mmCIF file of C-alpha atoms and ligand atoms in Angstrom:
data_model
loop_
_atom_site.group_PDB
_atom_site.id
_atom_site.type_symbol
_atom_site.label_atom_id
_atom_site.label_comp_id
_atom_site.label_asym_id
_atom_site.label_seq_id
_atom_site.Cartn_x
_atom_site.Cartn_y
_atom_site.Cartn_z
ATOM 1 C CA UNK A 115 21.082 -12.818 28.569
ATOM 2 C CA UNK A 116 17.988 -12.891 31.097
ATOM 3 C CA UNK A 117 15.016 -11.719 29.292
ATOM 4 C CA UNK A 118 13.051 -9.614 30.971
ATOM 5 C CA UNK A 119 8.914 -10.904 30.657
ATOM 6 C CA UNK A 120 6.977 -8.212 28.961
ATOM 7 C CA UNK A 121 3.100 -7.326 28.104
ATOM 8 C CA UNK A 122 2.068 -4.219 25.969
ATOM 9 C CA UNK A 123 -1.504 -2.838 26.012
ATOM 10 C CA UNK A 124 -1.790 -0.595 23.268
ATOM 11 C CA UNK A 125 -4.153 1.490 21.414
ATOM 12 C CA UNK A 126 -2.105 1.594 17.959
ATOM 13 C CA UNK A 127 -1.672 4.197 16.841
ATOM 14 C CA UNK A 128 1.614 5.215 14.791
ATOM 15 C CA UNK A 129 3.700 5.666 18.224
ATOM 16 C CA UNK A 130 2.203 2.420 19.246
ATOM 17 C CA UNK A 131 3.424 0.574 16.391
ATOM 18 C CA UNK A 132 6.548 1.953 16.913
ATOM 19 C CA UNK A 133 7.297 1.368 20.388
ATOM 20 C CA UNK A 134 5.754 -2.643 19.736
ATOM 21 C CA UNK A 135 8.385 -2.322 16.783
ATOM 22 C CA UNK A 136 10.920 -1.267 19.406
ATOM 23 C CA UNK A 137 10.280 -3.834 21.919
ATOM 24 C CA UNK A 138 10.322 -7.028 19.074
ATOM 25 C CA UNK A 139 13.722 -5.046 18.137
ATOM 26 C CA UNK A 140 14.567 -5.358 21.645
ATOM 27 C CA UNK A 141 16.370 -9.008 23.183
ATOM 28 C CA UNK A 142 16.342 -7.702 26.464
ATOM 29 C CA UNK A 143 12.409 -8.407 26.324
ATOM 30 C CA UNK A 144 10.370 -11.599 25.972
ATOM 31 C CA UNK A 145 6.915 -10.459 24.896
ATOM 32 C CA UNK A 146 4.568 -12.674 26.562
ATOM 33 C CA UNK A 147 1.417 -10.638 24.460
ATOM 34 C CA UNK A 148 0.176 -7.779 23.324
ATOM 35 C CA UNK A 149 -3.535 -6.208 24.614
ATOM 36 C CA UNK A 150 -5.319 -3.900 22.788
ATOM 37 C CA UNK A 151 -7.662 -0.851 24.044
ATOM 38 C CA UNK A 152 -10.211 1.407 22.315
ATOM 39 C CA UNK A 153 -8.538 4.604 22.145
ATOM 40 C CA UNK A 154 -6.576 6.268 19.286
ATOM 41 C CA UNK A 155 -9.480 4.417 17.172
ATOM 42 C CA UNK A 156 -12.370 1.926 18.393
ATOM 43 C CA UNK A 157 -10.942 -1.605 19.322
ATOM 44 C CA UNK A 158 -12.012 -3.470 16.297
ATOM 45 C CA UNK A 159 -8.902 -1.380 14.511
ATOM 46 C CA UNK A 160 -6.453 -1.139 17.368
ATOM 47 C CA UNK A 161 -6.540 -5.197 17.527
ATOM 48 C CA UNK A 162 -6.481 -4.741 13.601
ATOM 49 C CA UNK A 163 -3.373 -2.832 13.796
ATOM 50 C CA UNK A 164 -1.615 -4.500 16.376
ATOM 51 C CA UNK A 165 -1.811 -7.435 14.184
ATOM 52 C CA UNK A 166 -0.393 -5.782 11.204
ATOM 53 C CA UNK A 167 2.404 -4.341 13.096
ATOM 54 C CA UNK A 168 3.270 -8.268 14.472
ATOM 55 C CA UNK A 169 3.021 -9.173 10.453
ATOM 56 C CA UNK A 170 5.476 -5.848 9.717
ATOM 57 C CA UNK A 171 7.829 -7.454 12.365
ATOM 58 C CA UNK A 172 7.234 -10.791 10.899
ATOM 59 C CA UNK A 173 6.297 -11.958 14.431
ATOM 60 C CA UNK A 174 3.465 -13.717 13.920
ATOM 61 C CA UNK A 175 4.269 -15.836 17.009
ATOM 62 C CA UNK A 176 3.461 -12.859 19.467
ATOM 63 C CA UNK A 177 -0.175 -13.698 20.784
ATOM 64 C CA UNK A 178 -3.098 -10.541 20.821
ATOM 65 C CA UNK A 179 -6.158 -10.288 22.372
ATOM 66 C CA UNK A 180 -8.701 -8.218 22.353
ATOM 67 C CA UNK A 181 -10.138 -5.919 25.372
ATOM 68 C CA UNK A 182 -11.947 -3.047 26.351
ATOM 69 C CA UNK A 183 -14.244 -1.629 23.690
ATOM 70 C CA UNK A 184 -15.081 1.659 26.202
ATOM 71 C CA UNK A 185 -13.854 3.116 29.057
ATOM 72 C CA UNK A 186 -15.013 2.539 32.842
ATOM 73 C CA UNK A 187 -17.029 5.261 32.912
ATOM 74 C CA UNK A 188 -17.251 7.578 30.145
ATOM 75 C CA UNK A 189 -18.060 7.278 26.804
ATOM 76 C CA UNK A 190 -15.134 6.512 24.234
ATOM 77 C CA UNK A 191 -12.977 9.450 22.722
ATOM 78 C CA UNK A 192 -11.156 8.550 19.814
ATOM 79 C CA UNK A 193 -8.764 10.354 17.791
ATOM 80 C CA UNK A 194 -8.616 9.852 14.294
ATOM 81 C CA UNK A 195 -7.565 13.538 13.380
ATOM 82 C CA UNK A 196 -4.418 12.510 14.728
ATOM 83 C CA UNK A 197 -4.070 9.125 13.468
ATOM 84 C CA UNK A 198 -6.265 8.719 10.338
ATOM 85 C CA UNK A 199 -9.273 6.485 10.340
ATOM 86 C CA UNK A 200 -7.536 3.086 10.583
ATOM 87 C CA UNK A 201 -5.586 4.199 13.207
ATOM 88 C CA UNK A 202 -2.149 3.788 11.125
ATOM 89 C CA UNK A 203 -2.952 5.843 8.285
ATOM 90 C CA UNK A 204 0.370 6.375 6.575
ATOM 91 C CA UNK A 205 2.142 3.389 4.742
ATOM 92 C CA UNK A 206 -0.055 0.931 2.586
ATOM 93 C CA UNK A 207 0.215 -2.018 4.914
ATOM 94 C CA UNK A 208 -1.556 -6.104 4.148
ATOM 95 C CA UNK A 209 -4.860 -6.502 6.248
ATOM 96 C CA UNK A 210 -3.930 -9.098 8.853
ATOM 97 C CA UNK A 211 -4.313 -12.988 8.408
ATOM 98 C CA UNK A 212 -3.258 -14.229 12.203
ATOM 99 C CA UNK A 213 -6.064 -14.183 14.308
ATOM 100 C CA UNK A 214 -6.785 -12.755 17.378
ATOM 101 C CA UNK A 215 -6.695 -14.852 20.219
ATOM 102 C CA UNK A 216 -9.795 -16.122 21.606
ATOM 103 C CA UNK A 217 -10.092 -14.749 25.410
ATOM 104 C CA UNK A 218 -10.622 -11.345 26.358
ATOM 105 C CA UNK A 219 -7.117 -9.031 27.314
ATOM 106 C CA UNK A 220 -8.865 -8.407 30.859
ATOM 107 C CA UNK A 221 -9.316 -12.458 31.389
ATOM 108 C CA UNK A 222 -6.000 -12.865 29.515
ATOM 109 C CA UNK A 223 -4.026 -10.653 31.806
ATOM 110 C CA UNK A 224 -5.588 -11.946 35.036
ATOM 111 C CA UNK A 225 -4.400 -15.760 34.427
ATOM 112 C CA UNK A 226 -0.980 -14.848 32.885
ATOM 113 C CA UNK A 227 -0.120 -12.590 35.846
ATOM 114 C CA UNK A 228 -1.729 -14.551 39.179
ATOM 115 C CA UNK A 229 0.410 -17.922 36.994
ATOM 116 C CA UNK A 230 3.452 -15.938 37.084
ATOM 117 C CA UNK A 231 6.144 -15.478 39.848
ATOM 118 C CA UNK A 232 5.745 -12.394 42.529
ATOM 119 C CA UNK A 233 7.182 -9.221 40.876
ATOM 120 C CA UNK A 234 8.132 -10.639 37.724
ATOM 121 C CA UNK A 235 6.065 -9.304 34.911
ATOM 122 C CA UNK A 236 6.632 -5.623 33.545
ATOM 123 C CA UNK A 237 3.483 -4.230 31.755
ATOM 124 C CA UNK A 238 3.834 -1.482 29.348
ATOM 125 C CA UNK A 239 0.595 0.409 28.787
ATOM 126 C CA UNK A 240 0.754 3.052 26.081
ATOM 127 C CA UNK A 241 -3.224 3.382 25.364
ATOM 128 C CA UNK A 242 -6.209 4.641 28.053
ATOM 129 C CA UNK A 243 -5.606 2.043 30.946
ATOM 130 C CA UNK A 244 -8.930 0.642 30.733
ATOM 131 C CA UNK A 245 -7.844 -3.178 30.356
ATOM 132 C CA UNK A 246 -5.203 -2.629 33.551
ATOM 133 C CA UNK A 247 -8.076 -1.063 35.550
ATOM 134 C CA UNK A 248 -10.302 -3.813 34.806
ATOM 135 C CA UNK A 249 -8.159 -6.507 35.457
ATOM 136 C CA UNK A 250 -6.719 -4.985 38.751
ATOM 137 C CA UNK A 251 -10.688 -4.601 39.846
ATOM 138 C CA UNK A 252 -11.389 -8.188 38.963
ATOM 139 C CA UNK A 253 -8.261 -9.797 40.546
ATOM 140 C CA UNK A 254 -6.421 -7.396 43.022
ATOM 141 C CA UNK A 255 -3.661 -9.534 43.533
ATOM 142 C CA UNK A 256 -2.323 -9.409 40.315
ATOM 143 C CA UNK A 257 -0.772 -6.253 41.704
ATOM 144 C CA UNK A 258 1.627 -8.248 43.424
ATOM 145 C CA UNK A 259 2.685 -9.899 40.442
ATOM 146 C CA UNK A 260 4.035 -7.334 38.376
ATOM 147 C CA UNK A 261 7.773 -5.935 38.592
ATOM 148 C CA UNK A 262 6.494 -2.594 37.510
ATOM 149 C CA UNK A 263 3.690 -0.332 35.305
ATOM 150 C CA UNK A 264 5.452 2.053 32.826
ATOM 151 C CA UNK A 265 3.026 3.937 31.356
ATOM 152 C CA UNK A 266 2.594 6.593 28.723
ATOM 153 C CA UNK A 267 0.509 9.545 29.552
ATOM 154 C CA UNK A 268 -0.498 12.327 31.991
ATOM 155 C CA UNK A 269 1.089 15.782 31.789
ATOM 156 C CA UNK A 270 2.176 18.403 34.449
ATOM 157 C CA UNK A 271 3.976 21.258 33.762
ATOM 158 C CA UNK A 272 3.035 20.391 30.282
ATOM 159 C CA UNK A 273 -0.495 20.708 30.331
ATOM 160 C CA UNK A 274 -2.954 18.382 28.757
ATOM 161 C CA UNK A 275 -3.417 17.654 24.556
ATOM 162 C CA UNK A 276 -6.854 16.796 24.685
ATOM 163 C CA UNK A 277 -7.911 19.540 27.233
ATOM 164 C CA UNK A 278 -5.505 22.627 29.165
ATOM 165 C CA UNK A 279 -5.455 19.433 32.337
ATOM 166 C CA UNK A 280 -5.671 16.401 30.505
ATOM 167 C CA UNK A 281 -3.417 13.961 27.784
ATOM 168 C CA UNK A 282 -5.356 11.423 25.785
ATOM 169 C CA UNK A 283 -4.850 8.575 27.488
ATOM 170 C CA UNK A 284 -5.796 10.012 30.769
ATOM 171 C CA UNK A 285 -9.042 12.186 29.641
ATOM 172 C CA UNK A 286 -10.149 9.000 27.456
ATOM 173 C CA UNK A 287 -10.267 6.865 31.109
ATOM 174 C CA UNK A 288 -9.856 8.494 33.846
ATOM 175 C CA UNK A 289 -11.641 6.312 36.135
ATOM 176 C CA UNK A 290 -9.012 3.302 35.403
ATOM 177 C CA UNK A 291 -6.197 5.755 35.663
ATOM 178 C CA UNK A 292 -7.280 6.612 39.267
ATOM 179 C CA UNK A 293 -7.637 2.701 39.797
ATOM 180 C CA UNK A 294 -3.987 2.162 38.996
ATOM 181 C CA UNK A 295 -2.814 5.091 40.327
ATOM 182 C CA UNK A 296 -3.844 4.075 43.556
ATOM 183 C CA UNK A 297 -3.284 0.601 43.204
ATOM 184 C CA UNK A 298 0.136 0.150 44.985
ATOM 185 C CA UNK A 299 1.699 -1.178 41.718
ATOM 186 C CA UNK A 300 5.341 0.212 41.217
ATOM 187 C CA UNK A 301 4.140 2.598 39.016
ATOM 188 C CA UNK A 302 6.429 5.371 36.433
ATOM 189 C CA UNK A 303 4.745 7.869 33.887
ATOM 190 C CA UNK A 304 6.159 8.907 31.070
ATOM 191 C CA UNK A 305 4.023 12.039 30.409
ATOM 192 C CA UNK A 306 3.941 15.048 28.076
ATOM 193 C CA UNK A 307 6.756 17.205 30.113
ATOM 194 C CA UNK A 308 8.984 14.475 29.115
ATOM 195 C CA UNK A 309 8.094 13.533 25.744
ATOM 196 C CA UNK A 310 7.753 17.060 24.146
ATOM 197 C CA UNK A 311 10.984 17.310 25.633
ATOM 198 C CA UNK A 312 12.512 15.152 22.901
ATOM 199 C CA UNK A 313 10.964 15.588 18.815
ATOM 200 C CA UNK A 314 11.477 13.958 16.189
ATOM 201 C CA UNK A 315 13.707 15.612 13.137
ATOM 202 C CA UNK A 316 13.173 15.208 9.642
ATOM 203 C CA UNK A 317 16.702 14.031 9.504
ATOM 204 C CA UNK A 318 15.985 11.249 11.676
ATOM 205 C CA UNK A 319 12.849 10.116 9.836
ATOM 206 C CA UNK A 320 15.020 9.764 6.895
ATOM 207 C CA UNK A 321 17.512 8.031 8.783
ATOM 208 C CA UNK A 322 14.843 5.475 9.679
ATOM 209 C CA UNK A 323 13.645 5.517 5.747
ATOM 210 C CA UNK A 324 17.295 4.500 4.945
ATOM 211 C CA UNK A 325 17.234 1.233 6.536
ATOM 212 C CA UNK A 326 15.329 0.536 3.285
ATOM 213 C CA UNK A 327 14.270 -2.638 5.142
ATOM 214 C CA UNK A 328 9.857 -2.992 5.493
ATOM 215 C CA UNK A 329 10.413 -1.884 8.882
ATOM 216 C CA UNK A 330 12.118 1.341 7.977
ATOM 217 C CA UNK A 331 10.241 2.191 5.421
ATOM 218 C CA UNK A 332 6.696 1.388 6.716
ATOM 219 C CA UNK A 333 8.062 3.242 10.302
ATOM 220 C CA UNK A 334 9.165 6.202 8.368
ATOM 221 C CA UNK A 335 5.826 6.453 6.119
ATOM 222 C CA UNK A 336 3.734 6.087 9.772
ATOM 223 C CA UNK A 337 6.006 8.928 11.209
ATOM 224 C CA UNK A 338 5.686 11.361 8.326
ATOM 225 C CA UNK A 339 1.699 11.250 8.850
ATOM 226 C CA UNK A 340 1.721 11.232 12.161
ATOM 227 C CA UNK A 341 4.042 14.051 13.397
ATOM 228 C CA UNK A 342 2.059 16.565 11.069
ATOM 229 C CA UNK A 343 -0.577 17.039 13.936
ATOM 230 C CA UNK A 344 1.727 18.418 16.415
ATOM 231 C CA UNK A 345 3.961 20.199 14.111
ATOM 232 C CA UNK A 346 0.609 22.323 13.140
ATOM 233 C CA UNK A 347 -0.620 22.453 16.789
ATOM 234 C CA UNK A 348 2.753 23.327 18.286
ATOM 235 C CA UNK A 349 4.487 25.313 15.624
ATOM 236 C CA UNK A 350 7.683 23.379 15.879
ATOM 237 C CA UNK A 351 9.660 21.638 13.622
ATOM 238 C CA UNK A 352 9.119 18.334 14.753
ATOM 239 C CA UNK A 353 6.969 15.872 16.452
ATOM 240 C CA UNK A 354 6.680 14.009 19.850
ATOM 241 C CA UNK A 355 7.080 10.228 19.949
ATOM 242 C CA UNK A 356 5.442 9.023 22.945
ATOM 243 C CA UNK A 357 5.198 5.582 23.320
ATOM 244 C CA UNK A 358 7.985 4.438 22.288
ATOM 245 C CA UNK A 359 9.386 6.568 25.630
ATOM 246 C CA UNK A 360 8.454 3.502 27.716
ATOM 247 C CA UNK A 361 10.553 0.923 26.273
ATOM 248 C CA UNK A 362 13.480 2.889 25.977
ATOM 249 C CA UNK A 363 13.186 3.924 29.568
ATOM 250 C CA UNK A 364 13.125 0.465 30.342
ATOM 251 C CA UNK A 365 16.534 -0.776 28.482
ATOM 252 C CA UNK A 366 18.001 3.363 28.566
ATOM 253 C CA UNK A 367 16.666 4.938 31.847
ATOM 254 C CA UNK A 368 19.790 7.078 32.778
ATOM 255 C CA UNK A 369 18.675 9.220 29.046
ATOM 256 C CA UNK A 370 15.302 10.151 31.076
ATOM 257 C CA UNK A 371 14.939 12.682 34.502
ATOM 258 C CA UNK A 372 12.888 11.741 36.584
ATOM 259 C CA UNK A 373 11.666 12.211 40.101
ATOM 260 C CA UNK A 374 9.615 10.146 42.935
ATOM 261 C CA UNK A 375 6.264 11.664 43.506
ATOM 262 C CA UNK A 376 2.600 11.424 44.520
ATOM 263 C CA UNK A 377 0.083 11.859 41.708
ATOM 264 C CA UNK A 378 -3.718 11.907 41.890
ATOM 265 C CA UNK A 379 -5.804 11.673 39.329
ATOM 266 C CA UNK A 380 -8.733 13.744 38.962
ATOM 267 C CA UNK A 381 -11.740 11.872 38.516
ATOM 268 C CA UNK A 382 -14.141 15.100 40.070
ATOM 269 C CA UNK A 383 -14.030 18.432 38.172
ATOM 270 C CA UNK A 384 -15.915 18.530 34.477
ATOM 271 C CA UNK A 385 -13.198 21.273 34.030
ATOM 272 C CA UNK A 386 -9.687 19.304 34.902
ATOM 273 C CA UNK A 387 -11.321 15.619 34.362
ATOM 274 C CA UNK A 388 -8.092 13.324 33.912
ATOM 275 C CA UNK A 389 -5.293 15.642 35.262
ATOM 276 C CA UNK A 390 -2.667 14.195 36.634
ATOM 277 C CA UNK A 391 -1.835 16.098 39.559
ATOM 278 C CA UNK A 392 1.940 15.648 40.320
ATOM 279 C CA UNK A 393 2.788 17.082 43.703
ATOM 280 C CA UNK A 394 6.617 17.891 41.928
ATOM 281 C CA UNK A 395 7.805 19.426 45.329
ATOM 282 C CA UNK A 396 6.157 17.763 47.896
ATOM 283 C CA UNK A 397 3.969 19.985 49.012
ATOM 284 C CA UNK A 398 1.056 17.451 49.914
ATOM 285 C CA UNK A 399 3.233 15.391 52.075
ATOM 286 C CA UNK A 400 1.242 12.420 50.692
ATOM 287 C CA UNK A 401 3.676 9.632 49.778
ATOM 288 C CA UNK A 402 5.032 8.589 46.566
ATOM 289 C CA UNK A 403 3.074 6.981 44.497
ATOM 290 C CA UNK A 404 4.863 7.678 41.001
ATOM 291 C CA UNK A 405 8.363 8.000 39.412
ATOM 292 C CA UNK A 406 7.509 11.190 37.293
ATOM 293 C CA UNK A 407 9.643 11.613 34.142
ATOM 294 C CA UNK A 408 10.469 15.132 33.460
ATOM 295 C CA UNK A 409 13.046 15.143 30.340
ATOM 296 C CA UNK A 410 14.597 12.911 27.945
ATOM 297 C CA UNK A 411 17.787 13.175 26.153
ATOM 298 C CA UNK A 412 16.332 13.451 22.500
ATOM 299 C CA UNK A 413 19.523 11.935 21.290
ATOM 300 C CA UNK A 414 20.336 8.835 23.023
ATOM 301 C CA UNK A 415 16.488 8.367 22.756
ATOM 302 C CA UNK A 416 16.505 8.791 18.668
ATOM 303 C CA UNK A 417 19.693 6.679 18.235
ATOM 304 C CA UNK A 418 18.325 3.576 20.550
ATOM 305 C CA UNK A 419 14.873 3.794 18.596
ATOM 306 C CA UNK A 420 16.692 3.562 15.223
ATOM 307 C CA UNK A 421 18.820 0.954 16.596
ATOM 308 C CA UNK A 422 16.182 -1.314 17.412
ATOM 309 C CA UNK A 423 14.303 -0.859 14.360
ATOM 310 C CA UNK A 424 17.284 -1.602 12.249
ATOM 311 C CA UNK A 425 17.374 -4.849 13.931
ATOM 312 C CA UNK A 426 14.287 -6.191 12.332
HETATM 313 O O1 RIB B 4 -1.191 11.593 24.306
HETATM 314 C C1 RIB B 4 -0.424 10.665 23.560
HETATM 315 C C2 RIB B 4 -0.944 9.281 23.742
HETATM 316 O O2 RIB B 4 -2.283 9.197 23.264
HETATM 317 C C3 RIB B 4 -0.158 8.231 22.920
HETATM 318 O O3 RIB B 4 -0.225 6.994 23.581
HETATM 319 C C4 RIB B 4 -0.928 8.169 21.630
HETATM 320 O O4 RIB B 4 -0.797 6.910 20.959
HETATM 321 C C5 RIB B 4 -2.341 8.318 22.135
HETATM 322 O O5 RIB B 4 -2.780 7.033 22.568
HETATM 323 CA CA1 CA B 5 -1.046 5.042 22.372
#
């Protein structure tokens, strides 16, 4: 099997930790490195959890650096009401003992990508897009050098999570989501319309806790915190998954709708700061800029998550 090159910048994060669990679960992917992003928490404990997540996996060989400690522009948002103060509140997980690498995830991402072949490296960022930004604005032709973004965030017909216009990752940066959003990259979103469109059961989580394996049962205890927030925001019986959404649409994409679009980012209005404005029926005539997914089949998606967690 080819394996497909693959970087993560992450903000972990339960979902994080899940989809990095995914992806290590995954041999469809080599995973050249994971960068991490203040967001969910402040960097020191995303790179903290990234690590423990690599221990979890017992992948000790995957390489993280540190980036961004703030966005562009604005001044860090962080949301530990969702995720606990570490970040991964939930199971009782070792501090980490490997290190972080030493150079900087901007510096990091620059080398690895202008070294690499044209159009051969798929980046996966599931946090505020701060480090992406930042590299793309000190080296413009890595652009050229990556197969595709697939990003987590945004919302449409969804709304926002953090505001009615904006999802986290978005509102927390959205001066480096306008930079990659108009960077040219092959870009897809994986925003709110699509993953609300697929929750979590309880019946699933317990599936996951009956691997009995660390994995499962660390995965399972990180799920049972985190899906409380939207459960009492939404009123449903379930939670969304988000990040995880990327990797699957990268191995399962006929289980997600989607659509070419153009999407702008606003980076004007104190009252819609960090919408992503998808024109959904062309009504700008501006050209694509964006596959836009809409829904996920929660099934396929659930089973292939479990799947690949059971493998580690
Ligand atoms: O809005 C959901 C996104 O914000 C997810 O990536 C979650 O981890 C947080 O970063
Ligand atoms: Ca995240």
């Amino acid at each position: 099997m080819t394996t497909r090159p693959l970087i993560i910048d992450t903000d972990p994060g339960q979902d994080d930790a899940i989809a990095i669990l995914v992806a290590l679960g995954s041999p469809e992917f080599d995973l050249l490195g994971i960068t991490t992003v203040a967001g969910n928490v402040p960097l020191s404990l995303t790179s903290r959890n990234a690590r423990i997540v690599c221990e979890l996996a017992d992948r000790r060989d995957v390489p993280v650096y540190a980036g961004c400690s703030r966005p562009m522009v604005r001044t860090l948002v962080t949301a530990e009401e969702v995720h606990g103060q570490t970040g991964l509140d939930g199971p009782d997980l070792p501090e980490p003992t490997m290190p972080l690498r030493p150079e900087h995830a901007v510096d990091w991402l620059v080398d690895t990508l202008l070294a690499a072949d044209d159009a051969s490296i798929t980046l996966c960022p599931i946090g505020p897009l701060t480090n992406v930004a930042m590299a793309i604005v000190k080296e413009p032709s890595i652009v050229t050098k990556l197969r595709e973004i697939v990003l987590m965030g945004g919302g449409f017909f969804e709304g926002g999570n953090v505001t009615p216009a904006a999802e986290f990752n978005i509102h927390v940066d959205p001066h480096a989501a306008h930079v990659v959003f108009t960077s040219g990259v092959p870009l897809t979103m994986i925003p709110l319309d699509a993953t609300h469109s697929a929750l979590m059961t309880n019946e699933w989580i317990e599936r996951v806790r009956a691997l009995g394996t660390p994995v499962g049962v660390a995965a399972s205890e990180m799920l049972d915190f985190f899906e409380r927030f939207d459960m009492d925001r939404y009123g449903t019986a379930g939670g969304p998954l988000h990040d995880p959404c990327t990797i699957a649409y990268l191995i399962r994409p006929e289980l997600f709708e989607t659509r070419n679009c153009h999407v702008d980012i606003e980076i004007g209005s104190d009252l819609t700061m960090g919408m992503t404005v998808v024109d959904w029926w062309g009504t700008t005539g501006k050209p694509a800029n964006c596959i836009v997914a809409r829904r996920i089949d929660p099934d396929g998606l659930y089973d292939f998550i479990h799947d690949r967690l059971a493998a580690l």
